[in-house]
Each structure stands twice: as structure tokens, then as C-alpha cells.
Amino acid sequence: MSKPHLISLSLIPPPMSHVVVAGAGVIGLSIAHQLLLQNSKIQKVTIIAKDFPHDLLTCEYTSPWAGAHFRPYPHKPESWENDAREANYTRVTQQFFEKFAALNPDSTIKFSKGTDFLEAPSKEYLELGSGYNADSLKEFKVLEKLPDGVKFGAEYLTFCLDAPEYLKFLQNAIEQLCKLQNIQLQFVKLTLPSLKYIKELYPDVSLIFNATANGLQYNGSYDPACFKIRGQTLLLNVTQPTPYNRKTITHQSKDGHWTFVIRRSATHYILGGTKQPGDDYPLPRESDTVKILSRASKVFPDLDTSDIIRVNVGFRPARRGGSRVDKSLHEGLPVVHAYGLGGSGFETSVGVAKHALELAGLGRLESKL
């Protein structure tokens, strides 16, 4: 069994309350960040993960590859409760980001118009169902002028961010908050064999937040409802003026393929993408790249796709039945689980973190729907 390798700081070490976060994706880092923003009683925080934002990126570390924008959808009858819960996470996140981005421009969070174009919209879209209407979304409007083949279009206020830079920002912010509050902090590079192993490493642990992508369990097994969705996107360098610096556009064809363009920075844009459940191929596929570019040439004809900086591959950590955000007790040790968000990690991140803190008795989740 591998020994942990400490890669970051250890501050003033009082032997008091010790919180461990397992996982350093956007959910794990958001939980730690919100914990430090809301609570001053914690004396020690340890974050354990195989990968951290400042490491060389791998396809298994999904968060840095994300397009990272907010795209809502109407609740489906068969998954109503879960859809409503996760939609509320996104609204809580958006409200937090509105204030936070203004105070922290280096967070890379930007607000703009979000636009959806659907060639074969479901009944829930056409009827402006719960979660997808002016009651739920800011600046929501159904569009009358539509591209060829599109049967439904709408726009709303959305946000996007530069995923890898935002993760680094969160890690740095966690460090700074711990320094200001004299909280002992460790970042530990380790592949955990089980959540129980945390207790063996740190007998003083008082609370675990389980933000492992695929639902690592206390005994070392994984949540059987979890599965991976392979995503391939292109990072473009676009130096010419483009309308996409002021809006994100998501287009769904009648055969179900999603094509989207999301601004990441001044000249960098994410063009995607694929949704391939159960596909664990870790390298870029040229055939996927060709298909993405072919679709983009039709739905985004004014987007310059000639300069591809990188082809991204990541595995969205999804879960059948929806995400798991709940609490369990193991040998007297409380564990709060927060995983299985699939491709919605960034847009739900603050809401999930606040719910996790509420379950731990350390915060409160507001209802925004």
C-alpha cells in the first residue's frame, strides 16, 4: 500500500477538529472552499487525491477538461425529484458566482448569454417545463428566429469559466483562507484504497467528505450505480473577432448529437463534443475530432476552427439515478457523500458544497427554485 506524499503546506497544528476531503475535483475543492468561507471552528483540513490542479493533467482527472458552463434543462417526469434537486444546486451556484466573480476577477468566472438550439425538442422544452422557464432562469426568452432545421430555441443568463485556472484559483484560495484562520492544511497525493484507510492514516479525523469521482466506499468498493461518460472536446485558439465571446451556444441535432462552443479565455474556446457512456478509451480519437469539426462547420459556420491547441479527453463521473449527496455513519465516523454529478460538476459545485455542509451541520443550503 502506497504511503502518502505531502505536496503542500502544513500550518499551525493544534490537535483539534479534523476534516478530511477525499477528492480534489471541482466538488471536493468547492466543499473545502465553502467550509472555510462559512465556518471558523475547524482546526485542521486535509485534502486527499490522486491528482491536484497544479499537477500534470491526466484524462482520469476530469474537472480540468470541462467546458464548465451552466446549461439548464427542464425536469423529466421519470427523474423529477433528482432533476429539481440538481437544478437548485445550479441556481445556488449561480447566485454565489454573481457576487464572488465581482470580488474575485482572477477566478475567471464570466457571465454571458446562453443559447440553446434543438432540432427535436422534447415536450418538456416545448411546454417550458419546470427548471426551464422565466420563473426559474434569469433573462429567459424563447427565440423566434431560428437556424435551419431548429424547432426550438431559447436564451438565458449563464456563466462559464476557465476550468483548469479556476481549479488552481480554488486551491490557492483554500491555502490563503487557512493561513488567515490559522488552520492546519495538508494536500496529500494518494490513491485511497478505501475511505476507512483515512481513519487509519488520521485517527483524529472527525468528519470525511467523500467527493471521489466514482463513489469510493468505506470498505473499498465503489458505488455500483456509478459509471463514466467519455467526453472529447477541442481547445481552439480564435484570434479573430467572433460573436462567441459574448455567448455560449449549445445545439442538439435530431439524431441526439450535442455541439457546443464555450468561451474559456480571451482567445481560447472549447468546441465539443462527445457523450460516450461506458467508453474508457483514454486517448483522443481522430474520428471523433473529424465529426465534431464537421458538425461545427454546419451549426457554427462563422467559428474559426483552424487552430486547434489541444484535443481534450475526460471521463465525466455519472451515476444512475442521479448524484449522491447524503450522509452515512461508519464506526462512529460521519461521512458526507457528494459525487456522481456527471458533466454538471462546475455548474452545481457551490450548491452541492453547501448541501454537503448542511448535512454535516456546518452550513445551510438555500432553495433558489
mmCIF file of C-alpha atoms in Angstrom:
data_model
loop_
_atom_site.group_PDB
_atom_site.id
_atom_site.type_symbol
_atom_site.label_atom_id
_atom_site.label_comp_id
_atom_site.label_asym_id
_atom_site.label_seq_id
_atom_site.Cartn_x
_atom_site.Cartn_y
_atom_site.Cartn_z
ATOM 1 C CA MET A 1 0.000 0.000 0.000
ATOM 2 C CA SER A 2 1.480 3.320 -1.039
ATOM 3 C CA LYS A 3 2.412 5.926 1.521
ATOM 4 C CA PRO A 4 1.007 9.441 1.185
ATOM 5 C CA HIS A 5 3.266 12.097 -0.285
ATOM 6 C CA LEU A 6 2.648 15.552 1.133
ATOM 7 C CA ILE A 7 2.772 18.173 -1.599
ATOM 8 C CA SER A 8 1.647 21.274 0.208
ATOM 9 C CA LEU A 9 1.752 23.209 3.365
ATOM 10 C CA SER A 10 1.226 22.347 6.981
ATOM 11 C CA LEU A 11 0.383 25.307 9.171
ATOM 12 C CA ILE A 12 -0.100 25.725 12.920
ATOM 13 C CA PRO A 13 -1.015 22.217 14.158
ATOM 14 C CA PRO A 14 -3.406 22.355 17.136
ATOM 15 C CA PRO A 15 -4.755 18.875 17.988
ATOM 16 C CA MET A 16 -8.414 19.770 17.381
ATOM 17 C CA SER A 17 -11.299 19.107 14.970
ATOM 18 C CA HIS A 18 -10.037 17.482 11.764
ATOM 19 C CA VAL A 19 -11.987 17.427 8.469
ATOM 20 C CA VAL A 20 -10.784 15.283 5.552
ATOM 21 C CA VAL A 21 -11.956 15.835 1.976
ATOM 22 C CA ALA A 22 -11.432 12.856 -0.337
ATOM 23 C CA GLY A 23 -11.159 14.142 -3.905
ATOM 24 C CA ALA A 24 -9.737 17.323 -5.437
ATOM 25 C CA GLY A 25 -12.017 17.812 -8.412
ATOM 26 C CA VAL A 26 -14.311 20.798 -8.528
ATOM 27 C CA ILE A 27 -16.706 19.236 -5.994
ATOM 28 C CA GLY A 28 -14.053 18.384 -3.421
ATOM 29 C CA LEU A 29 -12.294 21.742 -3.714
ATOM 30 C CA SER A 30 -15.625 23.597 -3.585
ATOM 31 C CA ILE A 31 -16.579 21.788 -0.382
ATOM 32 C CA ALA A 32 -13.267 22.759 1.231
ATOM 33 C CA HIS A 33 -13.590 26.339 -0.020
ATOM 34 C CA GLN A 34 -17.166 26.777 1.220
ATOM 35 C CA LEU A 35 -16.257 25.147 4.529
ATOM 36 C CA LEU A 36 -13.531 27.722 5.098
ATOM 37 C CA LEU A 37 -15.742 30.609 3.982
ATOM 38 C CA GLN A 38 -18.614 29.618 6.281
ATOM 39 C CA ASN A 39 -17.055 28.014 9.337
ATOM 40 C CA SER A 40 -14.303 29.137 11.693
ATOM 41 C CA LYS A 41 -14.475 26.197 14.116
ATOM 42 C CA ILE A 42 -12.466 23.749 12.024
ATOM 43 C CA GLN A 43 -8.869 23.428 13.169
ATOM 44 C CA LYS A 44 -7.413 21.041 10.606
ATOM 45 C CA VAL A 45 -8.233 20.285 6.950
ATOM 46 C CA THR A 46 -6.697 17.527 4.843
ATOM 47 C CA ILE A 47 -7.479 17.044 1.157
ATOM 48 C CA ILE A 48 -6.520 13.639 -0.271
ATOM 49 C CA ALA A 49 -6.476 12.954 -4.016
ATOM 50 C CA LYS A 50 -4.520 11.254 -6.750
ATOM 51 C CA ASP A 51 -4.434 14.472 -8.806
ATOM 52 C CA PHE A 52 -4.379 18.177 -7.925
ATOM 53 C CA PRO A 53 -4.886 21.281 -10.098
ATOM 54 C CA HIS A 54 -1.195 22.163 -10.348
ATOM 55 C CA ASP A 55 -0.202 18.630 -11.442
ATOM 56 C CA LEU A 56 0.355 17.453 -14.989
ATOM 57 C CA LEU A 57 -3.188 16.762 -16.169
ATOM 58 C CA THR A 58 -4.482 13.265 -16.929
ATOM 59 C CA CYS A 59 -7.719 12.068 -18.514
ATOM 60 C CA GLU A 60 -8.759 10.497 -15.197
ATOM 61 C CA TYR A 61 -8.727 13.921 -13.549
ATOM 62 C CA THR A 62 -11.883 15.080 -15.269
ATOM 63 C CA SER A 63 -12.519 18.556 -13.883
ATOM 64 C CA PRO A 64 -9.765 20.452 -15.781
ATOM 65 C CA TRP A 65 -11.120 19.222 -19.138
ATOM 66 C CA ALA A 66 -14.646 20.502 -18.600
ATOM 67 C CA GLY A 67 -16.279 23.098 -20.796
ATOM 68 C CA ALA A 68 -17.501 24.462 -17.464
ATOM 69 C CA HIS A 69 -20.644 26.410 -18.172
ATOM 70 C CA PHE A 70 -24.221 26.436 -16.909
ATOM 71 C CA ARG A 71 -26.767 24.841 -19.214
ATOM 72 C CA PRO A 72 -30.220 24.232 -17.674
ATOM 73 C CA TYR A 73 -32.791 21.661 -18.744
ATOM 74 C CA PRO A 74 -36.458 21.017 -17.859
ATOM 75 C CA HIS A 75 -37.267 18.375 -15.268
ATOM 76 C CA LYS A 76 -38.267 14.998 -16.675
ATOM 77 C CA PRO A 77 -41.256 13.160 -15.154
ATOM 78 C CA GLU A 78 -39.225 9.994 -14.576
ATOM 79 C CA SER A 79 -36.430 11.847 -12.700
ATOM 80 C CA TRP A 80 -38.335 14.826 -11.318
ATOM 81 C CA GLU A 81 -37.039 14.760 -7.738
ATOM 82 C CA ASN A 82 -33.411 14.398 -8.729
ATOM 83 C CA ASP A 83 -33.668 16.976 -11.526
ATOM 84 C CA ALA A 84 -35.240 19.511 -9.163
ATOM 85 C CA ARG A 85 -32.552 18.933 -6.539
ATOM 86 C CA GLU A 86 -29.690 19.310 -9.002
ATOM 87 C CA ALA A 87 -31.341 22.323 -10.654
ATOM 88 C CA ASN A 88 -31.421 24.016 -7.269
ATOM 89 C CA TYR A 89 -27.686 23.347 -6.913
ATOM 90 C CA THR A 90 -27.104 25.258 -10.152
ATOM 91 C CA ARG A 91 -29.167 28.249 -9.044
ATOM 92 C CA VAL A 92 -27.353 28.421 -5.702
ATOM 93 C CA THR A 93 -24.050 28.261 -7.573
ATOM 94 C CA GLN A 94 -25.079 30.990 -9.990
ATOM 95 C CA GLN A 95 -26.162 33.328 -7.205
ATOM 96 C CA PHE A 96 -22.897 32.784 -5.345
ATOM 97 C CA PHE A 97 -20.848 33.321 -8.509
ATOM 98 C CA GLU A 98 -22.596 36.620 -9.291
ATOM 99 C CA LYS A 99 -21.187 38.196 -6.138
ATOM 100 C CA PHE A 100 -17.988 36.187 -5.951
ATOM 101 C CA ALA A 101 -16.866 36.923 -9.522
ATOM 102 C CA ALA A 102 -17.252 40.657 -8.992
ATOM 103 C CA LEU A 103 -14.926 40.495 -5.977
ATOM 104 C CA ASN A 104 -12.537 37.943 -7.496
ATOM 105 C CA PRO A 105 -11.938 38.645 -11.211
ATOM 106 C CA ASP A 106 -8.987 36.244 -11.187
ATOM 107 C CA SER A 107 -11.462 33.404 -10.588
ATOM 108 C CA THR A 108 -12.136 33.533 -14.397
ATOM 109 C CA ILE A 109 -15.931 33.350 -13.820
ATOM 110 C CA LYS A 110 -17.750 35.282 -16.564
ATOM 111 C CA PHE A 111 -21.455 35.873 -17.204
ATOM 112 C CA SER A 112 -22.957 35.951 -20.678
ATOM 113 C CA LYS A 113 -25.933 34.834 -22.756
ATOM 114 C CA GLY A 114 -26.548 31.118 -23.039
ATOM 115 C CA THR A 115 -28.368 29.901 -26.136
ATOM 116 C CA ASP A 116 -29.934 26.500 -26.846
ATOM 117 C CA PHE A 117 -30.989 25.312 -30.303
ATOM 118 C CA LEU A 118 -32.840 21.972 -30.510
ATOM 119 C CA GLU A 119 -33.839 20.187 -33.706
ATOM 120 C CA ALA A 120 -36.062 17.657 -31.934
ATOM 121 C CA PRO A 121 -37.151 19.246 -28.634
ATOM 122 C CA SER A 122 -38.954 17.146 -26.069
ATOM 123 C CA LYS A 123 -42.397 18.017 -24.725
ATOM 124 C CA GLU A 124 -40.796 19.457 -21.600
ATOM 125 C CA TYR A 125 -38.843 22.035 -23.647
ATOM 126 C CA LEU A 126 -41.801 22.992 -25.819
ATOM 127 C CA GLU A 127 -44.053 23.453 -22.806
ATOM 128 C CA LEU A 128 -41.354 25.375 -20.872
ATOM 129 C CA GLY A 129 -41.440 22.871 -18.044
ATOM 130 C CA SER A 130 -40.121 23.306 -14.526
ATOM 131 C CA GLY A 131 -36.481 24.294 -14.471
ATOM 132 C CA TYR A 132 -36.593 25.817 -17.945
ATOM 133 C CA ASN A 133 -38.646 28.992 -17.971
ATOM 134 C CA ALA A 134 -38.696 32.633 -16.873
ATOM 135 C CA ASP A 135 -39.704 31.658 -13.324
ATOM 136 C CA SER A 136 -36.503 29.659 -12.921
ATOM 137 C CA LEU A 137 -33.940 31.354 -15.159
ATOM 138 C CA LYS A 138 -32.704 34.920 -15.326
ATOM 139 C CA GLU A 139 -33.233 36.798 -18.608
ATOM 140 C CA PHE A 140 -35.002 33.791 -20.104
ATOM 141 C CA LYS A 141 -36.545 34.256 -23.547
ATOM 142 C CA VAL A 142 -37.873 31.906 -26.212
ATOM 143 C CA LEU A 143 -36.300 32.759 -29.573
ATOM 144 C CA GLU A 144 -38.447 33.298 -32.654
ATOM 145 C CA LYS A 145 -35.662 33.480 -35.234
ATOM 146 C CA LEU A 146 -34.107 30.029 -35.535
ATOM 147 C CA PRO A 147 -31.408 28.444 -37.713
ATOM 148 C CA ASP A 148 -32.421 25.990 -40.427
ATOM 149 C CA GLY A 149 -33.646 22.698 -39.006
ATOM 150 C CA VAL A 150 -34.039 24.010 -35.469
ATOM 151 C CA LYS A 151 -37.525 23.641 -33.922
ATOM 152 C CA PHE A 152 -36.909 25.337 -30.579
ATOM 153 C CA GLY A 153 -34.515 27.968 -29.261
ATOM 154 C CA ALA A 154 -34.146 29.886 -26.015
ATOM 155 C CA GLU A 155 -31.636 32.111 -24.260
ATOM 156 C CA TYR A 156 -30.904 32.922 -20.620
ATOM 157 C CA LEU A 157 -28.185 34.308 -18.382
ATOM 158 C CA THR A 158 -25.395 31.802 -17.958
ATOM 159 C CA PHE A 159 -21.842 31.640 -16.654
ATOM 160 C CA CYS A 160 -18.683 29.974 -17.821
ATOM 161 C CA LEU A 161 -15.134 29.800 -16.531
ATOM 162 C CA ASP A 162 -11.655 28.591 -17.416
ATOM 163 C CA ALA A 163 -11.781 25.157 -15.780
ATOM 164 C CA PRO A 164 -8.069 24.462 -15.119
ATOM 165 C CA GLU A 165 -7.413 28.029 -13.980
ATOM 166 C CA TYR A 166 -10.476 28.085 -11.724
ATOM 167 C CA LEU A 167 -9.334 24.862 -10.029
ATOM 168 C CA LYS A 168 -5.933 26.416 -9.364
ATOM 169 C CA PHE A 169 -7.694 29.503 -8.049
ATOM 170 C CA LEU A 170 -9.725 27.356 -5.636
ATOM 171 C CA GLN A 171 -6.661 25.517 -4.353
ATOM 172 C CA ASN A 172 -4.811 28.800 -3.820
ATOM 173 C CA ALA A 173 -7.862 30.317 -2.105
ATOM 174 C CA ILE A 174 -8.057 27.349 0.262
ATOM 175 C CA GLU A 175 -4.432 27.854 1.192
ATOM 176 C CA GLN A 176 -4.923 31.566 1.821
ATOM 177 C CA LEU A 177 -8.053 31.057 3.933
ATOM 178 C CA CYS A 178 -6.256 28.500 6.095
ATOM 179 C CA LYS A 179 -3.377 30.894 6.625
ATOM 180 C CA LEU A 180 -5.744 33.703 7.611
ATOM 181 C CA GLN A 181 -7.649 31.456 10.047
ATOM 182 C CA ASN A 182 -4.609 29.608 11.435
ATOM 183 C CA ILE A 183 -5.986 26.289 10.239
ATOM 184 C CA GLN A 184 -3.632 23.389 9.632
ATOM 185 C CA LEU A 185 -3.799 22.308 5.990
ATOM 186 C CA GLN A 186 -2.386 19.390 4.057
ATOM 187 C CA PHE A 187 -2.754 18.350 0.426
ATOM 188 C CA VAL A 188 -1.956 14.644 0.242
ATOM 189 C CA LYS A 189 -1.234 12.866 -3.057
ATOM 190 C CA LEU A 190 -2.577 9.367 -2.626
ATOM 191 C CA THR A 191 -4.850 6.870 -4.327
ATOM 192 C CA LEU A 192 -7.117 5.839 -1.473
ATOM 193 C CA PRO A 193 -7.868 2.097 -1.235
ATOM 194 C CA SER A 194 -10.933 2.841 0.892
ATOM 195 C CA LEU A 195 -12.479 5.597 2.961
ATOM 196 C CA LYS A 196 -11.691 3.530 6.042
ATOM 197 C CA TYR A 197 -7.987 3.988 5.267
ATOM 198 C CA ILE A 198 -8.405 7.685 6.101
ATOM 199 C CA LYS A 199 -9.185 6.656 9.680
ATOM 200 C CA GLU A 200 -6.032 4.539 9.735
ATOM 201 C CA LEU A 201 -3.937 7.462 8.458
ATOM 202 C CA TYR A 202 -5.558 10.044 10.714
ATOM 203 C CA PRO A 203 -7.023 8.600 13.934
ATOM 204 C CA ASP A 204 -8.125 12.131 14.903
ATOM 205 C CA VAL A 205 -10.386 12.572 11.859
ATOM 206 C CA SER A 206 -13.819 13.821 12.911
ATOM 207 C CA LEU A 207 -15.550 14.125 9.511
ATOM 208 C CA ILE A 208 -14.995 12.892 5.946
ATOM 209 C CA PHE A 209 -16.393 14.464 2.799
ATOM 210 C CA ASN A 210 -16.443 11.837 0.064
ATOM 211 C CA ALA A 211 -16.023 13.694 -3.240
ATOM 212 C CA THR A 212 -14.362 10.823 -5.072
ATOM 213 C CA ALA A 213 -15.440 10.774 -8.698
ATOM 214 C CA ASN A 214 -16.739 7.206 -8.869
ATOM 215 C CA GLY A 215 -18.048 6.826 -5.338
ATOM 216 C CA LEU A 216 -15.320 5.131 -3.312
ATOM 217 C CA GLN A 217 -16.954 3.436 -0.323
ATOM 218 C CA TYR A 218 -15.862 2.969 3.281
ATOM 219 C CA ASN A 219 -14.910 -0.683 2.731
ATOM 220 C CA GLY A 220 -13.030 -0.018 -0.516
ATOM 221 C CA SER A 221 -15.657 -0.959 -3.055
ATOM 222 C CA TYR A 222 -17.204 1.560 -5.457
ATOM 223 C CA ASP A 223 -20.794 2.676 -5.822
ATOM 224 C CA PRO A 224 -22.216 0.198 -8.381
ATOM 225 C CA ALA A 225 -24.515 2.904 -9.769
ATOM 226 C CA CYS A 226 -21.535 4.994 -10.922
ATOM 227 C CA PHE A 227 -20.252 4.906 -14.479
ATOM 228 C CA LYS A 228 -18.073 7.000 -16.780
ATOM 229 C CA ILE A 229 -19.121 9.056 -19.772
ATOM 230 C CA ARG A 230 -16.237 9.724 -22.128
ATOM 231 C CA GLY A 231 -16.058 13.256 -23.442
ATOM 232 C CA GLN A 232 -13.831 14.579 -26.225
ATOM 233 C CA THR A 233 -13.584 18.299 -26.957
ATOM 234 C CA LEU A 234 -11.280 20.645 -28.832
ATOM 235 C CA LEU A 235 -9.495 23.650 -27.369
ATOM 236 C CA LEU A 236 -9.376 26.323 -30.076
ATOM 237 C CA ASN A 237 -7.314 29.453 -30.431
ATOM 238 C CA VAL A 238 -9.535 32.086 -32.082
ATOM 239 C CA THR A 239 -7.788 35.403 -32.613
ATOM 240 C CA GLN A 240 -10.293 36.989 -34.986
ATOM 241 C CA PRO A 241 -13.401 38.796 -33.662
ATOM 242 C CA THR A 242 -16.213 36.347 -33.009
ATOM 243 C CA PRO A 243 -19.755 36.608 -31.624
ATOM 244 C CA TYR A 244 -18.988 33.689 -29.311
ATOM 245 C CA ASN A 245 -17.044 35.905 -26.923
ATOM 246 C CA ARG A 246 -20.400 37.178 -25.645
ATOM 247 C CA LYS A 247 -22.472 33.987 -25.602
ATOM 248 C CA THR A 248 -22.332 30.218 -25.385
ATOM 249 C CA ILE A 249 -24.333 28.160 -27.864
ATOM 250 C CA THR A 250 -25.459 24.564 -27.489
ATOM 251 C CA HIS A 251 -27.023 22.793 -30.478
ATOM 252 C CA GLN A 252 -28.676 19.380 -30.390
ATOM 253 C CA SER A 253 -29.311 17.664 -33.707
ATOM 254 C CA LYS A 254 -32.324 15.447 -34.321
ATOM 255 C CA ASP A 255 -30.092 12.384 -34.014
ATOM 256 C CA GLY A 256 -29.116 13.433 -30.472
ATOM 257 C CA HIS A 257 -25.607 14.800 -31.016
ATOM 258 C CA TRP A 258 -24.630 17.837 -28.972
ATOM 259 C CA THR A 259 -22.384 20.532 -30.449
ATOM 260 C CA PHE A 260 -21.355 23.467 -28.301
ATOM 261 C CA VAL A 261 -18.966 26.388 -28.197
ATOM 262 C CA ILE A 262 -17.918 27.926 -24.876
ATOM 263 C CA ARG A 263 -15.535 30.780 -24.303
ATOM 264 C CA ARG A 264 -12.721 29.811 -21.936
ATOM 265 C CA SER A 265 -10.454 32.881 -22.073
ATOM 266 C CA ALA A 266 -9.773 35.907 -24.286
ATOM 267 C CA THR A 267 -8.895 33.828 -27.362
ATOM 268 C CA HIS A 268 -9.483 30.242 -26.222
ATOM 269 C CA TYR A 269 -12.752 28.393 -26.827
ATOM 270 C CA ILE A 270 -13.986 24.895 -26.080
ATOM 271 C CA LEU A 271 -15.664 23.178 -29.034
ATOM 272 C CA GLY A 272 -17.427 19.920 -28.348
ATOM 273 C CA GLY A 273 -18.252 17.345 -28.013
ATOM 274 C CA THR A 274 -18.988 13.684 -27.387
ATOM 275 C CA LYS A 275 -21.039 11.824 -24.785
ATOM 276 C CA GLN A 276 -19.933 8.188 -24.798
ATOM 277 C CA PRO A 277 -21.214 6.190 -21.787
ATOM 278 C CA GLY A 278 -19.071 3.244 -20.803
ATOM 279 C CA ASP A 279 -16.298 4.181 -23.240
ATOM 280 C CA ASP A 280 -12.954 4.167 -21.398
ATOM 281 C CA TYR A 281 -10.593 4.900 -24.304
ATOM 282 C CA PRO A 282 -8.141 7.431 -22.786
ATOM 283 C CA LEU A 283 -6.626 8.989 -25.926
ATOM 284 C CA PRO A 284 -8.073 11.402 -28.499
ATOM 285 C CA ARG A 285 -9.815 9.746 -31.435
ATOM 286 C CA GLU A 286 -9.258 11.353 -34.799
ATOM 287 C CA SER A 287 -12.682 10.105 -35.916
ATOM 288 C CA ASP A 288 -14.341 11.995 -33.043
ATOM 289 C CA THR A 289 -12.397 15.150 -33.885
ATOM 290 C CA VAL A 290 -13.494 14.941 -37.527
ATOM 291 C CA LYS A 291 -17.140 14.528 -36.508
ATOM 292 C CA ILE A 292 -17.004 17.471 -34.099
ATOM 293 C CA LEU A 293 -15.454 19.722 -36.756
ATOM 294 C CA SER A 294 -17.966 18.554 -39.359
ATOM 295 C CA ARG A 295 -20.930 19.372 -37.127
ATOM 296 C CA ALA A 296 -19.396 22.701 -36.109
ATOM 297 C CA SER A 297 -18.928 23.750 -39.732
ATOM 298 C CA LYS A 298 -22.692 23.465 -40.210
ATOM 299 C CA VAL A 299 -24.020 24.934 -36.957
ATOM 300 C CA PHE A 300 -21.206 27.450 -36.279
ATOM 301 C CA PRO A 301 -20.081 28.433 -39.800
ATOM 302 C CA ASP A 302 -18.540 31.705 -38.585
ATOM 303 C CA LEU A 303 -16.308 29.994 -35.998
ATOM 304 C CA ASP A 304 -12.647 29.683 -37.000
ATOM 305 C CA THR A 305 -11.633 26.096 -36.137
ATOM 306 C CA SER A 306 -8.296 26.097 -37.960
ATOM 307 C CA ASP A 307 -6.077 26.468 -34.878
ATOM 308 C CA ILE A 308 -6.592 23.509 -32.544
ATOM 309 C CA ILE A 309 -4.408 23.880 -29.455
ATOM 310 C CA ARG A 310 -5.281 20.552 -27.908
ATOM 311 C CA VAL A 311 -7.728 17.675 -28.109
ATOM 312 C CA ASN A 312 -9.159 17.003 -24.646
ATOM 313 C CA VAL A 313 -10.367 13.666 -23.308
ATOM 314 C CA GLY A 314 -12.003 13.279 -19.910
ATOM 315 C CA PHE A 315 -14.403 10.916 -18.177
ATOM 316 C CA ARG A 316 -17.497 12.502 -16.666
ATOM 317 C CA PRO A 317 -18.298 10.704 -13.393
ATOM 318 C CA ALA A 318 -22.013 9.947 -13.728
ATOM 319 C CA ARG A 319 -24.400 7.918 -11.591
ATOM 320 C CA ARG A 320 -27.583 6.064 -12.470
ATOM 321 C CA GLY A 321 -30.469 7.657 -10.609
ATOM 322 C CA GLY A 322 -28.664 10.953 -10.210
ATOM 323 C CA SER A 323 -25.944 12.287 -7.969
ATOM 324 C CA ARG A 324 -25.491 11.131 -4.390
ATOM 325 C CA VAL A 325 -25.406 13.839 -1.731
ATOM 326 C CA ASP A 326 -26.183 12.308 1.641
ATOM 327 C CA LYS A 327 -24.671 11.242 4.961
ATOM 328 C CA SER A 328 -23.726 7.889 6.489
ATOM 329 C CA LEU A 329 -22.067 6.770 9.717
ATOM 330 C CA HIS A 330 -19.228 4.237 9.888
ATOM 331 C CA GLU A 331 -17.746 3.102 13.195
ATOM 332 C CA GLY A 332 -18.941 6.362 14.711
ATOM 333 C CA LEU A 333 -17.328 8.430 11.935
ATOM 334 C CA PRO A 334 -19.684 10.623 9.852
ATOM 335 C CA VAL A 335 -19.149 10.537 6.083
ATOM 336 C CA VAL A 336 -20.892 13.016 3.789
ATOM 337 C CA HIS A 337 -21.052 11.784 0.196
ATOM 338 C CA ALA A 338 -21.060 14.160 -2.777
ATOM 339 C CA TYR A 339 -20.392 12.513 -6.123
ATOM 340 C CA GLY A 340 -21.924 11.370 -9.410
ATOM 341 C CA LEU A 341 -22.631 14.775 -10.974
ATOM 342 C CA GLY A 342 -21.583 13.653 -14.463
ATOM 343 C CA GLY A 343 -20.954 16.657 -16.699
ATOM 344 C CA SER A 344 -22.566 19.126 -14.270
ATOM 345 C CA GLY A 345 -19.780 19.450 -11.731
ATOM 346 C CA PHE A 346 -18.940 23.123 -12.166
ATOM 347 C CA GLU A 347 -22.495 24.387 -12.539
ATOM 348 C CA THR A 348 -23.662 22.532 -9.414
ATOM 349 C CA SER A 349 -20.444 22.881 -7.398
ATOM 350 C CA VAL A 350 -21.338 25.531 -4.827
ATOM 351 C CA GLY A 351 -24.869 24.178 -4.327
ATOM 352 C CA VAL A 352 -23.538 20.661 -3.751
ATOM 353 C CA ALA A 353 -20.900 22.010 -1.363
ATOM 354 C CA LYS A 354 -23.493 23.929 0.644
ATOM 355 C CA HIS A 355 -25.751 20.861 0.827
ATOM 356 C CA ALA A 356 -22.822 18.730 1.980
ATOM 357 C CA LEU A 357 -22.017 21.251 4.701
ATOM 358 C CA GLU A 358 -25.659 21.320 5.779
ATOM 359 C CA LEU A 359 -25.653 17.529 6.128
ATOM 360 C CA ALA A 360 -22.542 17.845 8.282
ATOM 361 C CA GLY A 361 -24.164 20.513 10.449
ATOM 362 C CA LEU A 362 -21.687 23.132 9.257
ATOM 363 C CA GLY A 363 -23.791 25.273 6.924
ATOM 364 C CA ARG A 364 -27.082 25.675 5.147
ATOM 365 C CA LEU A 365 -28.360 25.136 1.616
ATOM 366 C CA GLU A 366 -30.830 27.723 0.385
ATOM 367 C CA SER A 367 -33.660 26.944 -2.018
ATOM 368 C CA LYS A 368 -33.496 29.039 -5.199
ATOM 369 C CA LEU A 369 -36.309 27.426 -7.195
#
